[in-house]
GROMACS .gro file of C-alpha atoms in nm:
model
  224
    1UNK     CA    1  -2.052  -0.810   2.086
    2UNK     CA    2  -1.877  -0.945   1.776
    3UNK     CA    3  -2.076  -1.217   1.600
    4UNK     CA    4  -1.788  -1.380   1.409
    5UNK     CA    5  -1.725  -1.744   1.501
    6UNK     CA    6  -1.367  -1.828   1.602
    7UNK     CA    7  -1.234  -2.183   1.621
    8UNK     CA    8  -0.920  -2.243   1.829
    9UNK     CA    9  -0.737  -2.569   1.758
   10UNK     CA   10  -0.463  -2.648   2.009
   11UNK     CA   11  -0.380  -2.945   2.231
   12UNK     CA   12  -0.272  -2.723   2.521
   13UNK     CA   13  -0.575  -2.635   2.734
   14UNK     CA   14  -0.388  -2.347   2.901
   15UNK     CA   15  -0.335  -2.177   2.565
   16UNK     CA   16  -0.699  -2.230   2.466
   17UNK     CA   17  -0.820  -2.077   2.793
   18UNK     CA   18  -0.583  -1.781   2.759
   19UNK     CA   19  -0.696  -1.707   2.403
   20UNK     CA   20  -1.064  -1.750   2.492
   21UNK     CA   21  -1.031  -1.506   2.782
   22UNK     CA   22  -0.863  -1.237   2.574
   23UNK     CA   23  -1.093  -1.281   2.273
   24UNK     CA   24  -1.400  -1.254   2.497
   25UNK     CA   25  -1.254  -0.938   2.650
   26UNK     CA   26  -1.218  -0.798   2.296
   27UNK     CA   27  -1.587  -0.860   2.227
   28UNK     CA   28  -1.596  -1.205   2.064
   29UNK     CA   29  -1.884  -1.412   2.198
   30UNK     CA   30  -1.877  -1.717   1.967
   31UNK     CA   31  -1.553  -1.897   2.047
   32UNK     CA   32  -1.512  -2.272   2.007
   33UNK     CA   33  -1.216  -2.503   2.052
   34UNK     CA   34  -1.079  -2.843   1.959
   35UNK     CA   35  -0.778  -3.028   2.097
   36UNK     CA   36  -0.728  -3.268   1.804
   37UNK     CA   37  -0.738  -3.242   1.427
   38UNK     CA   38  -1.022  -3.494   1.406
   39UNK     CA   39  -1.234  -3.294   1.649
   40UNK     CA   40  -1.151  -2.976   1.456
   41UNK     CA   41  -1.275  -3.127   1.128
   42UNK     CA   42  -1.609  -3.214   1.288
   43UNK     CA   43  -1.648  -2.863   1.430
   44UNK     CA   44  -1.550  -2.703   1.099
   45UNK     CA   45  -1.839  -2.880   0.926
   46UNK     CA   46  -2.087  -2.814   1.207
   47UNK     CA   47  -1.998  -2.452   1.287
   48UNK     CA   48  -1.868  -2.304   0.960
   49UNK     CA   49  -1.636  -2.065   1.152
   50UNK     CA   50  -1.517  -1.730   1.019
   51UNK     CA   51  -1.155  -1.776   1.132
   52UNK     CA   52  -0.934  -2.055   1.266
   53UNK     CA   53  -0.643  -2.024   1.510
   54UNK     CA   54  -0.449  -2.341   1.438
   55UNK     CA   55  -0.160  -2.507   1.619
   56UNK     CA   56   0.087  -2.677   1.386
   57UNK     CA   57   0.163  -2.971   1.616
   58UNK     CA   58  -0.146  -3.173   1.711
   59UNK     CA   59  -0.166  -3.528   1.849
   60UNK     CA   60  -0.328  -3.678   1.537
   61UNK     CA   61  -0.347  -3.466   1.221
   62UNK     CA   62  -0.086  -3.195   1.182
   63UNK     CA   63  -0.185  -2.834   1.133
   64UNK     CA   64  -0.036  -2.861   0.784
   65UNK     CA   65  -0.274  -3.145   0.697
   66UNK     CA   66  -0.566  -2.964   0.854
   67UNK     CA   67  -0.522  -2.638   0.662
   68UNK     CA   68  -0.533  -2.834   0.336
   69UNK     CA   69  -0.862  -2.992   0.446
   70UNK     CA   70  -1.002  -2.652   0.546
   71UNK     CA   71  -0.918  -2.487   0.214
   72UNK     CA   72  -1.067  -2.772   0.013
   73UNK     CA   73  -1.409  -2.664   0.136
   74UNK     CA   74  -1.390  -2.292   0.214
   75UNK     CA   75  -1.143  -2.005   0.192
   76UNK     CA   76  -1.150  -1.883   0.551
   77UNK     CA   77  -0.860  -1.711   0.729
   78UNK     CA   78  -0.625  -1.949   0.910
   79UNK     CA   79  -0.368  -1.815   1.157
   80UNK     CA   80  -0.101  -2.065   1.256
   81UNK     CA   81   0.018  -2.066   1.618
   82UNK     CA   82   0.335  -2.268   1.660
   83UNK     CA   83   0.639  -2.335   1.874
   84UNK     CA   84   0.831  -2.389   1.550
   85UNK     CA   85   1.016  -2.063   1.497
   86UNK     CA   86   1.258  -2.144   1.213
   87UNK     CA   87   1.225  -1.948   0.890
   88UNK     CA   88   1.158  -2.272   0.699
   89UNK     CA   89   0.856  -2.348   0.920
   90UNK     CA   90   0.711  -1.999   0.877
   91UNK     CA   91   0.758  -2.007   0.500
   92UNK     CA   92   0.600  -2.352   0.482
   93UNK     CA   93   0.299  -2.222   0.673
   94UNK     CA   94   0.250  -1.935   0.430
   95UNK     CA   95   0.309  -2.165   0.132
   96UNK     CA   96   0.023  -2.385   0.256
   97UNK     CA   97  -0.211  -2.085   0.260
   98UNK     CA   98  -0.186  -1.949   0.615
   99UNK     CA   99  -0.287  -1.584   0.655
  100UNK     CA  100  -0.053  -1.530   0.949
  101UNK     CA  101   0.208  -1.724   1.149
  102UNK     CA  102   0.235  -1.651   1.521
  103UNK     CA  103   0.517  -1.807   1.720
  104UNK     CA  104   0.500  -1.925   2.081
  105UNK     CA  105   0.536  -1.769   2.331
  106UNK     CA  106   0.304  -1.493   2.213
  107UNK     CA  107   0.108  -1.195   2.340
  108UNK     CA  108  -0.256  -1.306   2.361
  109UNK     CA  109  -0.370  -0.946   2.318
  110UNK     CA  110  -0.164  -0.916   1.999
  111UNK     CA  111  -0.325  -1.235   1.869
  112UNK     CA  112  -0.670  -1.085   1.936
  113UNK     CA  113  -0.581  -0.772   1.741
  114UNK     CA  114  -0.446  -0.981   1.453
  115UNK     CA  115  -0.773  -1.174   1.450
  116UNK     CA  116  -0.972  -0.850   1.434
  117UNK     CA  117  -0.752  -0.710   1.157
  118UNK     CA  118  -0.785  -1.026   0.949
  119UNK     CA  119  -1.163  -1.039   0.988
  120UNK     CA  120  -1.194  -0.678   0.873
  121UNK     CA  121  -1.037  -0.773   0.539
  122UNK     CA  122  -1.265  -1.074   0.485
  123UNK     CA  123  -1.612  -0.959   0.594
  124UNK     CA  124  -1.644  -0.671   0.348
  125UNK     CA  125  -1.827  -0.754   0.024
  126UNK     CA  126  -1.626  -0.665  -0.286
  127UNK     CA  127  -1.784  -0.652  -0.630
  128UNK     CA  128  -1.634  -0.588  -0.971
  129UNK     CA  129  -1.797  -0.675  -1.302
  130UNK     CA  130  -1.981  -1.005  -1.252
  131UNK     CA  131  -1.753  -1.111  -0.964
  132UNK     CA  132  -1.849  -1.093  -0.596
  133UNK     CA  133  -1.620  -1.168  -0.302
  134UNK     CA  134  -1.782  -1.208   0.038
  135UNK     CA  135  -1.706  -1.416   0.349
  136UNK     CA  136  -1.413  -1.585   0.175
  137UNK     CA  137  -1.624  -1.700  -0.122
  138UNK     CA  138  -1.563  -1.576  -0.477
  139UNK     CA  139  -1.865  -1.596  -0.708
  140UNK     CA  140  -1.913  -1.528  -1.078
  141UNK     CA  141  -2.268  -1.451  -1.189
  142UNK     CA  142  -2.376  -1.566  -0.840
  143UNK     CA  143  -2.211  -1.908  -0.889
  144UNK     CA  144  -1.920  -1.993  -0.651
  145UNK     CA  145  -1.585  -2.027  -0.827
  146UNK     CA  146  -1.352  -2.317  -0.753
  147UNK     CA  147  -1.034  -2.131  -0.658
  148UNK     CA  148  -0.735  -2.296  -0.497
  149UNK     CA  149  -0.607  -2.149  -0.170
  150UNK     CA  150  -0.315  -1.989  -0.354
  151UNK     CA  151  -0.538  -1.844  -0.629
  152UNK     CA  152  -0.765  -1.693  -0.364
  153UNK     CA  153  -0.474  -1.547  -0.172
  154UNK     CA  154  -0.327  -1.402  -0.493
  155UNK     CA  155  -0.661  -1.249  -0.593
  156UNK     CA  156  -0.711  -1.093  -0.249
  157UNK     CA  157  -0.359  -0.950  -0.255
  158UNK     CA  158  -0.427  -0.787  -0.593
  159UNK     CA  159  -0.766  -0.658  -0.476
  160UNK     CA  160  -0.615  -0.505  -0.161
  161UNK     CA  161  -0.371  -0.318  -0.385
  162UNK     CA  162  -0.630  -0.220  -0.647
  163UNK     CA  163  -0.521   0.037  -0.907
  164UNK     CA  164  -0.159   0.009  -0.795
  165UNK     CA  165   0.123  -0.165  -0.978
  166UNK     CA  166   0.264  -0.460  -0.784
  167UNK     CA  167   0.584  -0.630  -0.892
  168UNK     CA  168   0.635  -1.004  -0.920
  169UNK     CA  169   0.884  -0.973  -0.635
  170UNK     CA  170   0.615  -0.822  -0.411
  171UNK     CA  171   0.362  -1.088  -0.510
  172UNK     CA  172   0.610  -1.366  -0.445
  173UNK     CA  173   0.701  -1.234  -0.101
  174UNK     CA  174   0.344  -1.162   0.013
  175UNK     CA  175   0.158  -1.457  -0.142
  176UNK     CA  176   0.420  -1.733  -0.141
  177UNK     CA  177   0.630  -1.609   0.150
  178UNK     CA  178   0.939  -1.670  -0.061
  179UNK     CA  179   1.206  -1.470  -0.237
  180UNK     CA  180   1.144  -1.412  -0.607
  181UNK     CA  181   1.425  -1.637  -0.733
  182UNK     CA  182   1.287  -1.902  -0.975
  183UNK     CA  183   0.922  -1.804  -0.910
  184UNK     CA  184   0.863  -1.607  -1.232
  185UNK     CA  185   0.686  -1.891  -1.416
  186UNK     CA  186   0.484  -1.995  -1.110
  187UNK     CA  187   0.338  -1.645  -1.075
  188UNK     CA  188   0.260  -1.622  -1.447
  189UNK     CA  189   0.077  -1.956  -1.438
  190UNK     CA  190  -0.136  -1.851  -1.140
  191UNK     CA  191  -0.220  -1.516  -1.301
  192UNK     CA  192  -0.325  -1.696  -1.619
  193UNK     CA  193  -0.547  -1.937  -1.424
  194UNK     CA  194  -0.708  -1.652  -1.231
  195UNK     CA  195  -0.785  -1.465  -1.551
  196UNK     CA  196  -0.954  -1.773  -1.696
  197UNK     CA  197  -1.178  -1.791  -1.391
  198UNK     CA  198  -1.273  -1.426  -1.335
  199UNK     CA  199  -1.230  -1.239  -1.664
  200UNK     CA  200  -1.503  -1.227  -1.931
  201UNK     CA  201  -1.232  -1.252  -2.198
  202UNK     CA  202  -0.905  -1.382  -2.045
  203UNK     CA  203  -0.713  -1.284  -2.360
  204UNK     CA  204  -0.819  -0.921  -2.306
  205UNK     CA  205  -0.832  -0.886  -1.926
  206UNK     CA  206  -1.014  -0.584  -1.784
  207UNK     CA  207  -0.918  -0.638  -1.421
  208UNK     CA  208  -0.588  -0.828  -1.386
  209UNK     CA  209  -0.372  -0.632  -1.626
  210UNK     CA  210  -0.004  -0.672  -1.711
  211UNK     CA  211   0.218  -0.367  -1.685
  212UNK     CA  212   0.510  -0.466  -1.907
  213UNK     CA  213   0.842  -0.456  -1.728
  214UNK     CA  214   0.685  -0.365  -1.393
  215UNK     CA  215   0.435  -0.630  -1.287
  216UNK     CA  216   0.056  -0.639  -1.261
  217UNK     CA  217  -0.226  -0.402  -1.172
  218UNK     CA  218  -0.574  -0.492  -1.055
  219UNK     CA  219  -0.804  -0.237  -1.217
  220UNK     CA  220  -1.106  -0.153  -1.005
  221UNK     CA  221  -1.369   0.114  -1.062
  222UNK     CA  222  -1.709   0.146  -0.898
  223UNK     CA  223  -1.955  -0.052  -1.109
  224UNK     CA  224  -1.681  -0.167  -1.350
   0.00000   0.00000   0.00000
C-alpha cells in the first residue's frame, strides 16, 4: 500500500467517489476529501497531505484562492481539476502554482497515474551544498527557507534539469505556463532572488549559473 496522503477537494460527490475508487485500486490507502474550501483548509492543517486534487469551482472559496492559502504554508503538489477548459484558465492555474491542470471530463485512471508521477518527483530527498529538498520543503543548514510558490517551482524545474542548459523560453513555458514575450525581466528577478536564498555567495553562484546567450544551468555534483 502507498502511504502518501491524498486530499480531494470537489463539490461533486460522484467525482470524489470515482477518484477514491481508482486511487485505492492503485494502492493509495490514505485518501481524504472535502466538498468546500473551508472544509479543505481545516483538513489541510489537520492532515498535512502530500498532494491535493483541487476543483477550481467550489461553493465558497475558489480553487484559485485555496491554492494561495496552501502555498503560504507548504509547497505541496496541487493538481487542478476543472470544467474550465479555455487556455486562459489553464494558464492562470499554472501561474498560481498548480503542478498540473486536468480538465473535465477526465480519465480517472489517468489522474491516478499523474498523481503517482507527481509524488515520485517530490518524495525523493535532494541535497546539494548546504541545501536539502525533501517533501516539498527546502532547507538551508537544516533551517526551512521561505520560498514563494513560484521560486519553489523554478528551483525544482532547474533541479530536474540539472547539468543541462535551459533557455529562458523553456523556463517561461514550464514554470509560468506562458510564452516568453515580455517575461525576460521577471525570470531574471526570480533567479536573482533564488540565488540570494540558496547560494553561499549569490554574486558568485556555484549552483544556479548563467550561460551567456543561452540561459541557465543548475550545476549538481554528488557532495557538491
